[in-house]
Short mmCIF file of C-alpha atoms in Angstrom, two decimals:
data_model
loop_
_atom_site.label_atom_id
_atom_site.label_comp_id
_atom_site.label_asym_id
_atom_site.label_seq_id
_atom_site.Cartn_x
_atom_site.Cartn_y
_atom_site.Cartn_z
CA MET G 219 157.45 -108.56 210.75
CA ALA G 220 157.44 -110.31 207.40
CA LEU G 221 160.33 -112.48 208.48
CA ALA G 222 158.50 -113.35 211.71
CA ARG G 223 155.38 -114.41 209.78
CA ILE G 224 157.48 -116.55 207.42
CA SER G 225 159.17 -118.17 210.41
CA ARG G 226 155.81 -118.94 212.12
CA ASN G 227 154.36 -120.41 208.93
CA TRP G 228 157.47 -122.48 208.43
CA ARG G 229 157.27 -123.90 211.96
CA ARG G 230 153.64 -124.93 211.41
CA SER G 231 154.45 -126.75 208.16
CA PRO G 232 154.23 -130.54 208.51
CA GLY G 233 157.43 -132.53 208.39
CA ILE G 234 159.68 -129.56 209.22
CA ASN G 235 162.25 -130.00 211.98
CA THR G 236 162.43 -126.71 213.89
CA ASN G 237 165.46 -127.62 215.94
CA THR G 238 167.90 -125.06 214.57
CA ASN G 239 170.70 -126.35 216.77
CA SER G 240 170.85 -129.57 214.79
CA SER G 241 173.60 -129.85 212.21
CA ILE G 242 171.29 -131.81 209.93
CA ILE G 243 168.02 -130.24 208.80
CA PRO G 244 165.79 -132.74 206.99
CA PHE G 245 162.87 -131.79 204.77
CA SER G 246 160.05 -133.95 203.52
CA SER G 247 160.33 -134.57 199.81
CA THR G 248 156.75 -135.66 199.18
CA SER G 249 154.19 -133.58 201.07
CA HIS G 250 155.08 -129.90 200.51
CA SER G 251 153.32 -127.50 198.25
CA THR G 252 155.19 -125.09 196.03
CA SER G 253 154.70 -122.20 198.46
CA ASN G 254 156.08 -124.19 201.36
CA ALA G 255 159.09 -125.10 199.27
CA LYS G 256 159.75 -121.41 198.62
CA THR G 257 159.44 -120.64 202.33
CA VAL G 258 161.82 -123.42 203.31
CA SER G 259 164.35 -122.23 200.77
CA ARG G 260 164.27 -118.65 202.15
CA ILE G 261 164.61 -119.77 205.77
CA LEU G 262 167.42 -122.18 204.87
CA TYR G 263 169.22 -119.43 203.03
CA LEU G 264 168.96 -117.02 206.02
CA GLN G 265 170.18 -119.69 208.42
CA SER G 266 173.16 -120.46 206.23
CA LEU G 267 174.18 -116.78 206.21
CA THR G 268 174.09 -116.56 209.99
CA LYS G 269 175.73 -119.88 210.77
CA ALA G 270 178.54 -119.90 208.21
CA ASP G 271 179.25 -116.36 207.13
CA HIS G 272 182.37 -117.32 205.14
CA MET G 273 180.28 -119.37 202.72
CA ASN G 274 177.69 -117.97 200.31
CA PHE G 275 174.71 -120.30 199.94
CA GLU G 276 172.79 -119.78 196.74
CA GLY G 277 169.45 -121.42 196.33
CA ARG G 278 166.03 -120.09 195.42
CA GLY G 279 164.88 -122.76 193.02
CA ARG G 280 161.84 -124.86 193.62
CA GLY G 281 161.09 -128.46 192.89
CA ARG G 282 157.85 -130.20 192.10
CA HIS G 283 158.37 -132.49 195.10
CA GLY G 284 159.82 -129.94 197.51
CA ILE G 285 163.40 -129.40 198.69
CA GLU G 286 165.72 -131.68 200.54
CA GLY G 287 168.68 -129.96 202.24
CA TYR G 288 171.51 -131.05 204.49
CA ARG G 289 174.03 -129.00 206.44
CA PHE G 290 177.39 -130.54 207.18
CA GLY G 291 180.55 -128.62 208.09
CA HIS G 292 180.75 -125.44 206.01
CA ALA G 293 178.74 -126.50 202.96
CA MET G 294 175.21 -127.46 201.99
CA ARG G 295 173.52 -129.65 199.47
CA ILE G 296 170.19 -128.48 198.03
CA SER G 297 168.81 -131.27 195.89
CA GLU G 298 165.90 -130.54 193.63
CA THR G 299 164.28 -132.48 190.85
CA GLU G 300 164.70 -129.69 188.33
CA ASN G 301 167.84 -127.79 189.32
CA PHE G 302 170.06 -126.92 192.26
CA HIS G 303 172.70 -124.39 193.22
CA TYR G 304 175.67 -125.12 195.44
CA ALA G 305 177.53 -123.24 198.12
CA SER G 306 180.68 -121.30 197.46
CA LEU G 307 183.68 -119.85 199.21
CA GLU G 308 183.72 -116.48 197.51
CA PRO G 309 186.80 -114.76 196.00
CA THR G 310 189.01 -112.79 198.35
CA LYS G 311 188.34 -109.08 198.75
CA PRO G 312 190.76 -106.14 198.97
CA GLY G 313 192.39 -106.26 202.38
CA ASP G 314 192.13 -110.06 202.64
CA LYS G 315 195.18 -112.26 202.38
CA PRO G 316 195.57 -114.07 199.04
CA ARG G 317 194.01 -117.53 199.11
CA VAL G 318 196.00 -120.61 198.08
CA VAL G 319 193.91 -123.72 197.43
CA VAL G 320 195.75 -127.04 197.71
CA LEU G 321 194.24 -130.22 196.26
CA GLY G 322 195.52 -133.31 198.07
CA THR G 323 197.22 -134.42 201.28
CA GLY G 324 200.06 -136.53 199.91
CA TRP G 325 203.81 -136.03 200.21
CA GLY G 326 204.05 -132.99 197.97
CA ALA G 327 200.93 -131.29 199.29
CA CYS G 328 201.85 -131.78 202.95
CA ARG G 329 205.41 -130.56 202.43
CA PHE G 330 203.93 -127.44 200.84
CA LEU G 331 201.33 -127.02 203.59
CA LYS G 332 203.92 -127.45 206.33
CA GLY G 333 206.15 -124.67 205.03
CA ILE G 334 203.69 -122.09 203.66
CA ASP G 335 203.82 -118.70 205.37
CA THR G 336 200.32 -118.21 206.79
CA THR G 337 201.05 -114.56 207.59
CA ILE G 338 201.08 -113.98 203.82
CA TYR G 339 198.44 -116.46 202.62
CA ASP G 340 195.17 -118.03 203.65
CA ILE G 341 195.17 -121.76 202.95
CA VAL G 342 192.31 -124.01 201.87
CA CYS G 343 193.11 -127.71 201.59
CA ILE G 344 190.65 -130.02 199.82
CA SER G 345 191.10 -133.78 199.97
CA PRO G 346 189.01 -136.95 200.43
CA ARG G 347 191.24 -137.88 203.38
CA ASN G 348 192.21 -135.70 206.36
CA HIS G 349 195.69 -137.13 206.83
CA MET G 350 198.98 -137.86 205.14
CA VAL G 351 200.11 -141.49 204.78
CA PHE G 352 203.78 -142.32 205.33
CA THR G 353 203.75 -144.78 202.43
CA PRO G 354 207.26 -146.30 202.87
CA LEU G 355 206.07 -147.98 206.07
CA LEU G 356 202.56 -148.86 204.90
CA ALA G 357 203.48 -152.48 204.09
CA SER G 358 204.49 -152.99 207.72
CA THR G 359 200.95 -152.22 208.89
CA CYS G 360 199.46 -155.07 206.83
CA VAL G 361 201.04 -157.74 209.03
CA GLY G 362 200.97 -155.93 212.38
CA THR G 363 204.59 -154.76 212.56
CA LEU G 364 203.27 -151.22 212.95
CA GLU G 365 199.91 -149.83 214.02
CA LEU G 366 197.96 -147.85 211.46
CA ARG G 367 198.10 -144.61 213.45
CA SER G 368 201.91 -144.77 213.31
CA VAL G 369 201.93 -144.07 209.56
CA THR G 370 199.26 -141.34 209.42
CA GLU G 371 199.66 -137.64 210.17
CA PRO G 372 196.49 -135.49 210.54
CA VAL G 373 196.59 -132.53 208.18
CA GLY G 374 195.64 -130.27 211.08
CA ARG G 375 198.97 -131.12 212.69
CA VAL G 376 200.86 -130.60 209.47
CA GLN G 377 199.45 -127.07 209.14
CA PRO G 378 197.69 -125.85 212.32
CA ALA G 379 196.33 -122.76 210.52
CA LEU G 380 193.77 -125.00 208.78
CA ALA G 381 192.07 -125.52 212.13
CA LYS G 382 192.75 -122.15 213.79
CA HIS G 383 192.95 -119.26 211.34
CA PRO G 384 189.64 -117.65 210.30
CA GLY G 385 190.50 -117.59 206.58
CA SER G 386 191.98 -121.08 206.32
CA TYR G 387 189.98 -124.31 206.08
CA PHE G 388 190.20 -128.01 205.40
CA TYR G 389 187.35 -129.52 203.34
CA LEU G 390 186.80 -133.26 203.27
CA ALA G 391 185.81 -133.62 199.63
CA SER G 392 187.08 -134.51 196.16
CA CYS G 393 187.71 -131.96 193.45
CA THR G 394 185.69 -132.80 190.34
CA ASP G 395 186.53 -129.91 188.02
CA ILE G 396 188.52 -126.69 187.71
CA ASP G 397 187.50 -123.47 185.95
CA THR G 398 190.80 -121.70 185.36
CA LYS G 399 189.11 -118.65 183.82
CA LYS G 400 186.90 -118.03 186.84
CA HIS G 401 189.61 -119.22 189.27
CA GLU G 402 187.26 -121.74 190.88
CA VAL G 403 187.45 -125.40 191.84
CA TYR G 404 184.31 -127.54 192.02
CA CYS G 405 184.09 -130.19 194.71
CA GLU G 406 181.88 -133.03 195.87
CA THR G 407 181.82 -134.79 199.20
CA ASP G 408 182.53 -138.47 199.47
CA ASP G 409 179.47 -140.53 198.47
CA ASN G 410 180.65 -143.33 200.74
CA ASN G 411 179.30 -141.70 203.90
CA HIS G 412 179.40 -144.88 206.03
CA GLY G 413 175.88 -144.35 207.35
CA LEU G 414 176.48 -140.86 208.74
CA GLY G 415 173.07 -139.72 207.55
CA TYR G 416 173.90 -137.11 204.92
CA GLU G 417 173.95 -137.24 201.17
CA PRO G 418 176.79 -136.11 198.88
CA TYR G 419 176.68 -132.45 197.96
CA ARG G 420 178.68 -130.06 195.84
CA PHE G 421 180.35 -126.73 196.47
CA LYS G 422 182.87 -124.45 194.82
CA VAL G 423 185.90 -122.59 196.13
CA ALA G 424 187.50 -119.52 194.56
CA TYR G 425 191.28 -119.27 194.55
CA ASP G 426 194.05 -116.78 193.93
CA LYS G 427 196.64 -119.51 193.48
CA LEU G 428 195.94 -123.22 192.95
CA VAL G 429 198.31 -126.09 193.77
CA ILE G 430 197.26 -129.45 192.31
CA ALA G 431 198.83 -132.34 194.23
CA SER G 432 196.07 -134.93 194.05
CA GLY G 433 198.35 -137.90 193.44
CA ALA G 434 197.83 -140.85 191.10
CA GLU G 435 195.93 -144.13 190.84
CA PRO G 436 197.24 -147.72 190.69
CA LEU G 437 197.92 -148.90 187.16
CA THR G 438 195.82 -151.89 186.11
CA PHE G 439 196.69 -151.80 182.36
CA GLY G 440 193.04 -152.48 181.60
CA ILE G 441 193.36 -156.10 182.73
CA LYS G 442 189.98 -157.64 183.36
CA GLY G 443 189.09 -158.31 187.00
CA VAL G 444 191.91 -156.38 188.68
CA LYS G 445 189.78 -153.63 190.21
CA GLU G 446 187.13 -156.11 191.32
CA HIS G 447 189.31 -158.77 192.93
CA ALA G 448 192.79 -157.39 193.72
CA HIS G 449 193.90 -155.36 196.74
CA PHE G 450 196.00 -152.23 196.22
CA LEU G 451 198.45 -150.80 198.73
CA ARG G 452 198.21 -147.02 198.57
CA GLU G 453 196.00 -146.01 201.50
CA VAL G 454 195.48 -146.96 205.13
CA SER G 455 192.13 -148.50 204.17
CA HIS G 456 193.96 -150.76 201.70
CA ALA G 457 196.29 -151.98 204.46
CA GLN G 458 193.29 -152.66 206.70
CA GLU G 459 191.58 -154.70 203.99
CA ILE G 460 194.72 -156.75 203.31
CA ARG G 461 195.23 -157.44 207.00
CA LYS G 462 191.62 -158.52 207.53
CA LYS G 463 191.68 -160.78 204.49
CA LEU G 464 194.98 -162.38 205.47
CA LEU G 465 193.93 -163.14 209.05
CA LEU G 466 190.46 -164.30 207.97
CA ASN G 467 191.96 -166.83 205.58
CA LEU G 468 194.33 -168.11 208.28
CA MET G 469 191.51 -168.60 210.78
CA VAL G 470 188.90 -170.02 208.41
CA SER G 471 191.39 -172.53 206.98
CA GLU G 472 191.59 -174.18 210.40
CA ASN G 473 187.86 -174.89 210.48
CA PRO G 474 186.69 -178.48 209.99
CA GLY G 475 185.43 -179.39 206.56
CA VAL G 476 187.89 -177.26 204.58
CA SER G 477 189.50 -179.44 201.92
CA GLU G 478 193.24 -179.67 201.33
CA GLU G 479 192.86 -177.99 197.95
CA GLU G 480 190.87 -175.14 199.44
CA LYS G 481 193.43 -174.63 202.21
CA GLU G 482 196.20 -174.35 199.65
CA ARG G 483 194.23 -171.78 197.69
CA MET G 484 193.13 -169.71 200.70
CA LEU G 485 196.65 -169.52 202.13
CA HIS G 486 198.35 -168.68 198.85
CA CYS G 487 199.30 -164.98 198.87
CA VAL G 488 200.12 -163.58 195.43
CA VAL G 489 201.85 -160.22 194.90
CA ILE G 490 201.85 -158.69 191.42
CA GLY G 491 204.69 -156.24 190.75
CA GLY G 492 208.35 -156.45 191.70
CA GLY G 493 208.95 -152.80 192.54
CA PRO G 494 209.89 -151.56 196.03
CA THR G 495 206.30 -151.82 197.31
CA GLY G 496 205.80 -155.38 196.06
CA VAL G 497 209.19 -156.55 197.33
CA GLU G 498 208.80 -154.91 200.74
CA PHE G 499 205.33 -156.35 201.20
CA SER G 500 206.57 -159.82 200.16
CA GLY G 501 209.45 -159.50 202.62
CA GLU G 502 207.16 -158.43 205.46
CA LEU G 503 204.75 -161.24 204.62
CA SER G 504 207.46 -163.91 204.58
CA ASP G 505 208.83 -162.61 207.87
CA PHE G 506 205.32 -162.70 209.36
CA ILE G 507 204.89 -166.30 208.21
CA VAL G 508 208.23 -167.51 209.56
CA ARG G 509 208.08 -165.68 212.90
CA ASP G 510 204.37 -165.63 213.74
CA VAL G 511 202.23 -167.90 211.55
CA PHE G 512 204.38 -170.96 212.20
CA GLN G 513 203.85 -170.49 215.94
CA ARG G 514 200.23 -169.34 216.13
CA TYR G 515 198.71 -171.24 213.21
CA ALA G 516 200.66 -174.48 213.46
CA HIS G 517 197.80 -176.56 212.03
CA VAL G 518 197.97 -174.87 208.65
CA LYS G 519 201.53 -173.54 208.54
CA ASN G 520 202.58 -175.93 205.78
CA TYR G 521 199.91 -174.56 203.44
CA VAL G 522 201.02 -170.91 203.58
CA ARG G 523 202.82 -169.71 200.44
CA VAL G 524 203.89 -166.38 198.95
CA THR G 525 204.36 -165.84 195.20
CA LEU G 526 205.77 -162.66 193.65
CA ILE G 527 204.98 -162.24 189.93
CA GLU G 528 206.92 -159.70 187.86
CA ALA G 529 206.96 -159.21 184.09
CA ASN G 530 210.67 -158.27 183.99
CA GLU G 531 213.16 -158.08 186.86
CA ILE G 532 212.38 -157.16 190.43
CA LEU G 533 213.70 -153.81 191.70
CA SER G 534 214.74 -152.78 188.21
CA SER G 535 215.88 -149.33 189.41
CA PHE G 536 218.44 -150.85 191.82
CA ASP G 537 222.00 -151.98 191.23
CA VAL G 538 222.37 -155.44 189.64
CA GLY G 539 224.15 -156.83 192.70
CA LEU G 540 221.37 -155.65 194.98
CA ARG G 541 218.72 -157.20 192.76
CA GLN G 542 220.48 -160.55 192.90
CA TYR G 543 220.80 -160.30 196.68
CA ALA G 544 217.07 -159.57 197.01
CA MET G 545 216.15 -162.54 194.80
CA LYS G 546 218.30 -164.95 196.82
CA HIS G 547 217.06 -163.65 200.15
CA LEU G 548 213.36 -163.76 199.22
CA THR G 549 213.71 -167.25 197.76
CA LYS G 550 215.52 -168.45 200.89
CA TYR G 551 212.61 -167.40 203.08
CA GLY G 552 209.88 -168.96 201.00
CA VAL G 553 208.91 -166.35 198.43
CA ARG G 554 208.44 -167.94 195.02
CA LEU G 555 209.53 -165.62 192.20
CA VAL G 556 207.69 -165.99 188.90
CA ARG G 557 208.28 -164.08 185.69
CA GLY G 558 205.03 -163.58 183.85
CA VAL G 559 202.30 -161.23 182.69
CA VAL G 560 198.78 -161.35 184.10
CA LYS G 561 196.10 -161.76 181.45
CA GLU G 562 192.96 -161.92 183.59
CA VAL G 563 191.98 -161.94 187.25
CA GLN G 564 189.06 -164.05 188.43
CA PRO G 565 187.56 -164.28 191.95
CA GLN G 566 189.79 -167.14 193.13
CA LYS G 567 192.44 -167.45 190.44
CA LEU G 568 194.42 -165.45 187.93
CA ILE G 569 195.48 -166.42 184.43
CA LEU G 570 198.91 -165.58 183.02
CA SER G 571 199.64 -164.80 179.38
CA ASP G 572 201.19 -168.25 178.87
CA GLY G 573 197.91 -169.87 179.93
CA SER G 574 199.01 -171.02 183.37
CA VAL G 575 196.48 -170.68 186.19
CA VAL G 576 197.44 -169.40 189.67
CA PRO G 577 194.87 -169.92 192.46
CA TYR G 578 195.04 -167.37 195.28
CA GLY G 579 193.45 -166.45 198.57
CA LEU G 580 194.93 -162.97 198.76
CA LEU G 581 195.97 -160.91 195.74
CA VAL G 582 197.95 -157.67 196.17
CA TRP G 583 198.48 -155.49 193.09
CA SER G 584 201.50 -153.12 193.09
CA THR G 585 202.47 -152.43 189.48
CA GLY G 586 203.02 -148.69 189.77
CA VAL G 587 200.74 -145.70 189.36
CA GLY G 588 199.30 -143.59 186.58
CA PRO G 589 197.10 -140.50 186.14
CA SER G 590 193.78 -140.53 187.93
CA GLN G 591 190.46 -140.05 186.18
CA PHE G 592 190.28 -136.56 187.65
CA ILE G 593 193.64 -135.60 186.10
CA LYS G 594 192.64 -137.11 182.76
CA SER G 595 189.42 -135.10 182.75
CA LEU G 596 191.10 -131.71 183.20
CA HIS G 597 191.51 -129.51 180.13
CA LEU G 598 195.14 -128.79 180.89
CA PRO G 599 198.29 -129.60 178.91
CA LYS G 600 199.61 -133.09 179.52
CA SER G 601 203.16 -134.38 179.81
CA PRO G 602 204.27 -137.75 178.36
CA GLY G 603 202.36 -140.40 180.30
CA GLY G 604 199.23 -138.28 180.79
CA ARG G 605 200.21 -136.21 183.82
CA ILE G 606 199.56 -132.47 184.09
CA GLY G 607 202.27 -130.70 182.13
CA VAL G 608 204.41 -128.18 184.03
CA ASP G 609 207.40 -125.97 183.27
CA GLU G 610 210.67 -125.67 185.18
CA TRP G 611 208.95 -123.77 188.04
CA LEU G 612 206.10 -126.31 188.35
CA ARG G 613 203.63 -123.91 186.73
CA VAL G 614 200.97 -125.03 184.28
CA PRO G 615 202.04 -122.68 181.47
CA SER G 616 198.81 -122.39 179.50
CA VAL G 617 196.81 -120.97 182.44
CA GLU G 618 197.53 -118.43 185.13
CA ASP G 619 198.02 -119.10 188.84
CA VAL G 620 197.95 -122.91 188.60
CA PHE G 621 200.81 -125.12 189.83
CA ALA G 622 201.11 -128.91 189.96
CA LEU G 623 203.49 -131.29 191.69
CA GLY G 624 203.96 -134.88 192.77
CA ASP G 625 202.65 -137.97 191.01
CA CYS G 626 200.04 -136.00 189.06
CA ALA G 627 202.58 -133.65 187.38
CA GLY G 628 205.35 -134.06 184.82
CA PHE G 629 207.58 -131.80 182.77
CA LEU G 630 206.35 -130.82 179.33
CA GLU G 631 208.39 -131.99 176.37
CA HIS G 632 209.53 -128.49 175.38
CA THR G 633 211.38 -128.14 178.71
CA GLY G 634 213.81 -130.86 177.62
CA ARG G 635 213.42 -132.66 180.93
CA GLN G 636 212.33 -136.20 181.61
CA VAL G 637 209.20 -136.96 183.60
CA LEU G 638 210.33 -137.77 187.13
CA PRO G 639 209.42 -141.10 188.75
CA ALA G 640 206.42 -141.31 191.07
CA LEU G 641 208.44 -141.40 194.29
CA ALA G 642 207.82 -139.88 197.70
CA GLN G 643 211.14 -138.04 197.66
CA VAL G 644 210.33 -136.45 194.29
CA ALA G 645 207.00 -135.11 195.55
CA GLU G 646 208.53 -133.93 198.82
CA ARG G 647 211.33 -132.02 197.12
CA GLU G 648 208.91 -130.45 194.66
CA GLY G 649 206.78 -129.36 197.61
CA LYS G 650 209.82 -127.84 199.30
CA PHE G 651 210.77 -125.95 196.12
CA LEU G 652 207.26 -124.65 195.54
CA VAL G 653 206.74 -123.42 199.10
CA GLU G 654 210.00 -121.47 198.91
CA LEU G 655 208.81 -120.01 195.60
CA PHE G 656 205.56 -118.88 197.22
CA ASN G 657 207.18 -117.51 200.38
CA LYS G 658 210.33 -115.87 199.02
CA LYS G 659 209.40 -114.89 195.47
CA ILE G 660 205.65 -114.59 194.94
CA GLY G 661 204.83 -113.42 198.47
CA LYS G 662 207.70 -110.95 198.78
CA GLN G 663 206.78 -109.34 195.46
CA ASN G 664 203.10 -108.97 196.44
CA ALA G 665 202.10 -111.28 193.62
CA GLY G 666 199.83 -113.58 195.61
CA ARG G 667 196.65 -112.19 194.12
CA ALA G 668 195.02 -113.70 191.06
CA TYR G 669 196.55 -112.57 187.76
CA SER G 670 199.39 -110.71 189.51
CA ALA G 671 202.36 -113.08 189.07
CA LYS G 672 202.69 -113.06 185.30
CA ASP G 673 205.92 -111.08 184.87
CA ILE G 674 207.68 -111.49 188.21
CA ASP G 675 211.13 -113.00 188.70
CA LEU G 676 210.79 -116.57 190.01
CA GLY G 677 214.50 -117.22 190.43
CA ASP G 678 216.21 -120.52 189.69
CA PRO G 679 214.10 -123.37 188.31
CA PHE G 680 213.50 -126.67 190.08
CA VAL G 681 216.33 -129.20 189.90
CA TYR G 682 215.86 -132.72 191.22
CA LYS G 683 218.80 -134.66 192.63
CA HIS G 684 218.09 -138.27 193.49
CA LEU G 685 219.23 -139.14 197.02
CA GLY G 686 219.17 -142.88 196.51
CA SER G 687 216.78 -145.78 197.08
CA MET G 688 216.16 -148.21 199.93
CA ALA G 689 214.02 -151.30 200.31
CA SER G 690 213.49 -153.82 203.08
CA VAL G 691 213.42 -157.50 202.11
CA GLY G 692 212.46 -158.96 205.51
CA ARG G 693 214.28 -160.84 208.27
CA TYR G 694 216.36 -157.79 209.33
CA LYS G 695 217.80 -157.32 205.84
CA ALA G 696 217.50 -154.37 203.48
CA LEU G 697 219.02 -152.82 200.37
CA VAL G 698 220.60 -149.35 200.20
CA ASP G 699 221.50 -147.86 196.82
CA LEU G 700 222.91 -144.33 197.06
CA SER G 701 223.72 -143.89 193.38
CA GLN G 702 221.98 -140.92 191.73
CA SER G 703 220.87 -142.98 188.74
CA LYS G 704 220.76 -146.57 187.57
CA ASP G 705 223.93 -146.21 185.51
CA ALA G 706 225.85 -143.87 187.82
CA GLY G 707 228.31 -145.14 190.38
CA GLY G 708 227.61 -144.88 194.09
CA VAL G 709 227.49 -146.69 197.39
CA SER G 710 225.47 -149.92 197.29
CA MET G 711 225.09 -152.25 200.23
CA ALA G 712 222.81 -154.98 201.52
CA GLY G 713 222.32 -156.89 204.74
CA PHE G 714 221.81 -156.15 208.42
CA VAL G 715 223.68 -152.82 208.43
CA SER G 716 221.56 -151.68 205.50
CA TRP G 717 218.47 -152.66 207.47
CA LEU G 718 219.61 -150.43 210.35
CA ILE G 719 220.21 -147.57 207.90
CA TRP G 720 216.77 -148.18 206.35
CA ARG G 721 215.00 -148.02 209.69
CA SER G 722 217.00 -145.03 210.94
CA ALA G 723 216.40 -143.07 207.74
CA TYR G 724 212.66 -143.63 207.72
CA LEU G 725 212.35 -142.98 211.45
CA THR G 726 213.86 -139.54 210.96
CA ARG G 727 211.64 -138.87 207.94
CA VAL G 728 208.41 -139.53 209.85
CA LEU G 729 206.71 -136.15 210.01
CA SER G 730 206.09 -135.63 213.75
CA TRP G 731 207.80 -136.55 216.99
CA ARG G 732 204.56 -138.19 218.10
CA ASN G 733 204.64 -140.65 215.20
CA ARG G 734 208.38 -141.23 215.57
CA PHE G 735 207.66 -142.31 219.13
CA TYR G 736 204.81 -144.56 217.97
CA VAL G 737 206.97 -146.19 215.27
CA ALA G 738 209.90 -146.81 217.65
CA ILE G 739 207.60 -148.31 220.30
CA ASN G 740 205.84 -150.52 217.71
CA TRP G 741 209.15 -151.83 216.40
CA ALA G 742 210.35 -152.60 219.93
CA THR G 743 207.06 -154.28 220.87
CA THR G 744 207.09 -156.45 217.74
CA LEU G 745 210.70 -157.46 218.37
CA VAL G 746 209.95 -158.61 221.93
CA PHE G 747 206.39 -159.94 221.73
CA GLY G 748 205.84 -160.63 218.03
CA ARG G 749 203.17 -159.16 215.78
CA ASP G 750 199.58 -158.66 216.83
CA ASN G 751 197.34 -161.10 214.94
CA THR G 752 194.00 -159.81 216.24
CA ARG G 753 191.44 -159.36 213.48
CA ILE G 754 189.43 -156.23 214.34
#
């Protein structure tokens, strides 16, 4: 009876939306009294218990101006002027499967998710993106060689349990903090909601085991103007931005009234960084110019230029002979190679350390990666370079039940091992090792629960063996270096056969048969009809 009276009073309150089928429940933030705010909070709490029984919604505070709440997915934001509580996925109970929380959807995380035994564990994946990006082919999407969907794999396809099993979930959010004593991670949804009508909110998730694979951020070396004016090439959204900017400059440069000087600036594409990403993008760009721009933008074709700026030597991890081949090939097809260090980036030009000024219309920054702000903020031991420090089994030794892998992790100095490079194959092999550790060692010894894996036998430690490096340089040419290190001997080759090996290797490494089909069809379509230059 009391609940019925509360419900009737709540329905009569002004500004309250009584449509309980709606996924968004708005509340007026200006016209409610304190008593109404209490009532709304109680009703909201009861609804949350009935609609999402796996989450515990805490919230009985009251604000001077009322309460504003939003439901989205499995979590809720309750924003108050004085204080707020946020939803939680509670710790597992006796009889439940141990819960493994994975932060990230990159190479290491997805290799782990793909192989984890979901009959032993429940899985919760938390990431600001719901897909994995096949980064070796990302440069091809910038110029239309491949479609964007060809290089993305939805995380629900990588691990179907995230969408089907009652104890496993995917949360579209970013982790902001970790409490290793309470075994909880604290998360916040993306504040860039693209007009979807909900505000960012926070929630927490309890874990038995935590795998941190949140990746890294592009290195800018603190150079002024890089973040504001340069394009990075790490995500699908980055490739979209580069493609739009490139095609916009090509089309606008044909308009009447654009001066010769402005055309030269707009159609000057500058790439900073001579690693595999920078070289492959420069190669794709030069190929796009020679094969497509010269035919479809004939009025401005003579203004289009590509400049690759590197502080040392391009492809420094490759064999000397391969580096020389790449330099000759890129130069032959119009890529200007400049050795220099960027001092400052301005909206339409960059300044090198020697004082020279380089105007640009498109600036792509690919100088490697470093620890993200999230990784820097964690109170965990750090390896040389600022990554999370791990031991030989990829555990964070100073805390229990926490593992790290990929670009965000590195071996601690006392292990006597060097920090591994931030490569896709490193992260993938670490993910493969860790999932076998969870399935065959931790799971088989019933050590999946929190605080239960301290003294168990983990078997042999992780050992990384480099399989070699490959890079495309455009115009059906590529480099293949199968040596295990820069100084070790091995097979090195360049040219058309290497290009076939490069394409075959990456086609087999694409995660799903669906995307392999997409990639093969895109390659064939581009070969016959050329690249799509539609700006969408």
